Amino acid sequence: MTVAAALLTSFYSWRLIFKTFFGEPHDQEHYEAAHEAPLWMLIPIGVLAAGSIWPGTRSRNCSPARVEEFFASRGR
């Protein structure tokens, strides 16, 4: 059952990527009206991006060697 679910997930993921980046637009009017987001929408996105990058810079000590040390000390 899980293999079938994994196969369907991979199929639909591939289909989504293919139709999004290589497919034809369904409505030419909407395709031509698409534009970049205005600045008042980009500022909150930038704040959210910075908020998601900051924790990654704080967790540099999470190297695989340190993780192995952590689990090795728990096994004793």
mmCIF file with all atom_site columns, N, CA, C and O in Angstrom, residues 1-11:
data_model
loop_
_atom_site.group_PDB
_atom_site.id
_atom_site.type_symbol
_atom_site.label_atom_id
_atom_site.label_alt_id
_atom_site.label_comp_id
_atom_site.label_asym_id
_atom_site.label_entity_id
_atom_site.label_seq_id
_atom_site.pdbx_PDB_ins_code
_atom_site.Cartn_x
_atom_site.Cartn_y
_atom_site.Cartn_z
_atom_site.occupancy
_atom_site.B_iso_or_equiv
_atom_site.pdbx_formal_charge
_atom_site.auth_seq_id
_atom_site.auth_comp_id
_atom_site.auth_asym_id
_atom_site.auth_atom_id
_atom_site.pdbx_PDB_model_num
ATOM 1  N N  . MET A 1 1  ? 0.822 -1.189 0.000   1.00 0.00 ? 1  MET A N  1
ATOM 2  C CA . MET A 1 1  ? 0.000 0.000  0.000   1.00 0.00 ? 1  MET A CA 1
ATOM 3  C C  . MET A 1 1  ? 0.874 1.265  0.000   1.00 0.00 ? 1  MET A C  1
ATOM 4  O O  . MET A 1 1  ? 0.581 2.206  -0.713  1.00 0.00 ? 1  MET A O  1
ATOM 5  N N  . THR A 1 2  ? 1.935 1.249  0.803   1.00 0.00 ? 2  THR A N  1
ATOM 6  C CA . THR A 1 2  ? 2.793 2.429  0.862   1.00 0.00 ? 2  THR A CA 1
ATOM 7  C C  . THR A 1 2  ? 3.580 2.617  -0.437  1.00 0.00 ? 2  THR A C  1
ATOM 8  O O  . THR A 1 2  ? 3.849 3.755  -0.823  1.00 0.00 ? 2  THR A O  1
ATOM 9  N N  . VAL A 1 3  ? 3.925 1.517  -1.093  1.00 0.00 ? 3  VAL A N  1
ATOM 10 C CA . VAL A 1 3  ? 4.639 1.625  -2.367  1.00 0.00 ? 3  VAL A CA 1
ATOM 11 C C  . VAL A 1 3  ? 3.732 2.268  -3.412  1.00 0.00 ? 3  VAL A C  1
ATOM 12 O O  . VAL A 1 3  ? 4.161 3.131  -4.180  1.00 0.00 ? 3  VAL A O  1
ATOM 13 N N  . ALA A 1 4  ? 2.472 1.874  -3.419  1.00 0.00 ? 4  ALA A N  1
ATOM 14 C CA . ALA A 1 4  ? 1.519 2.467  -4.360  1.00 0.00 ? 4  ALA A CA 1
ATOM 15 C C  . ALA A 1 4  ? 1.347 3.958  -4.074  1.00 0.00 ? 4  ALA A C  1
ATOM 16 O O  . ALA A 1 4  ? 1.301 4.779  -5.005  1.00 0.00 ? 4  ALA A O  1
ATOM 17 N N  . ALA A 1 5  ? 1.262 4.319  -2.809  1.00 0.00 ? 5  ALA A N  1
ATOM 18 C CA . ALA A 1 5  ? 1.139 5.731  -2.449  1.00 0.00 ? 5  ALA A CA 1
ATOM 19 C C  . ALA A 1 5  ? 2.380 6.508  -2.872  1.00 0.00 ? 5  ALA A C  1
ATOM 20 O O  . ALA A 1 5  ? 2.279 7.637  -3.370  1.00 0.00 ? 5  ALA A O  1
ATOM 21 N N  . ALA A 1 6  ? 3.557 5.913  -2.684  1.00 0.00 ? 6  ALA A N  1
ATOM 22 C CA . ALA A 1 6  ? 4.800 6.575  -3.088  1.00 0.00 ? 6  ALA A CA 1
ATOM 23 C C  . ALA A 1 6  ? 4.855 6.741  -4.608  1.00 0.00 ? 6  ALA A C  1
ATOM 24 O O  . ALA A 1 6  ? 5.288 7.792  -5.108  1.00 0.00 ? 6  ALA A O  1
ATOM 25 N N  . LEU A 1 7  ? 4.420 5.734  -5.346  1.00 0.00 ? 7  LEU A N  1
ATOM 26 C CA . LEU A 1 7  ? 4.412 5.828  -6.807  1.00 0.00 ? 7  LEU A CA 1
ATOM 27 C C  . LEU A 1 7  ? 3.440 6.899  -7.290  1.00 0.00 ? 7  LEU A C  1
ATOM 28 O O  . LEU A 1 7  ? 3.765 7.684  -8.188  1.00 0.00 ? 7  LEU A O  1
ATOM 29 N N  . LEU A 1 8  ? 2.250 6.948  -6.698  1.00 0.00 ? 8  LEU A N  1
ATOM 30 C CA . LEU A 1 8  ? 1.292 7.978  -7.086  1.00 0.00 ? 8  LEU A CA 1
ATOM 31 C C  . LEU A 1 8  ? 1.801 9.369  -6.737  1.00 0.00 ? 8  LEU A C  1
ATOM 32 O O  . LEU A 1 8  ? 1.631 10.316 -7.513  1.00 0.00 ? 8  LEU A O  1
ATOM 33 N N  . THR A 1 9  ? 2.432 9.503  -5.581  1.00 0.00 ? 9  THR A N  1
ATOM 34 C CA . THR A 1 9  ? 2.986 10.797 -5.190  1.00 0.00 ? 9  THR A CA 1
ATOM 35 C C  . THR A 1 9  ? 4.066 11.242 -6.160  1.00 0.00 ? 9  THR A C  1
ATOM 36 O O  . THR A 1 9  ? 4.094 12.405 -6.586  1.00 0.00 ? 9  THR A O  1
ATOM 37 N N  . SER A 1 10 ? 4.958 10.331 -6.535  1.00 0.00 ? 10 SER A N  1
ATOM 38 C CA . SER A 1 10 ? 6.023 10.709 -7.473  1.00 0.00 ? 10 SER A CA 1
ATOM 39 C C  . SER A 1 10 ? 5.445 11.042 -8.846  1.00 0.00 ? 10 SER A C  1
ATOM 40 O O  . SER A 1 10 ? 5.899 11.984 -9.500  1.00 0.00 ? 10 SER A O  1
ATOM 41 N N  . PHE A 1 11 ? 4.423 10.298 -9.262  1.00 0.00 ? 11 PHE A N  1
ATOM 42 C CA . PHE A 1 11 ? 3.794 10.586 -10.552 1.00 0.00 ? 11 PHE A CA 1
ATOM 43 C C  . PHE A 1 11 ? 3.172 11.976 -10.561 1.00 0.00 ? 11 PHE A C  1
ATOM 44 O O  . PHE A 1 11 ? 3.400 12.769 -11.475 1.00 0.00 ? 11 PHE A O  1
#
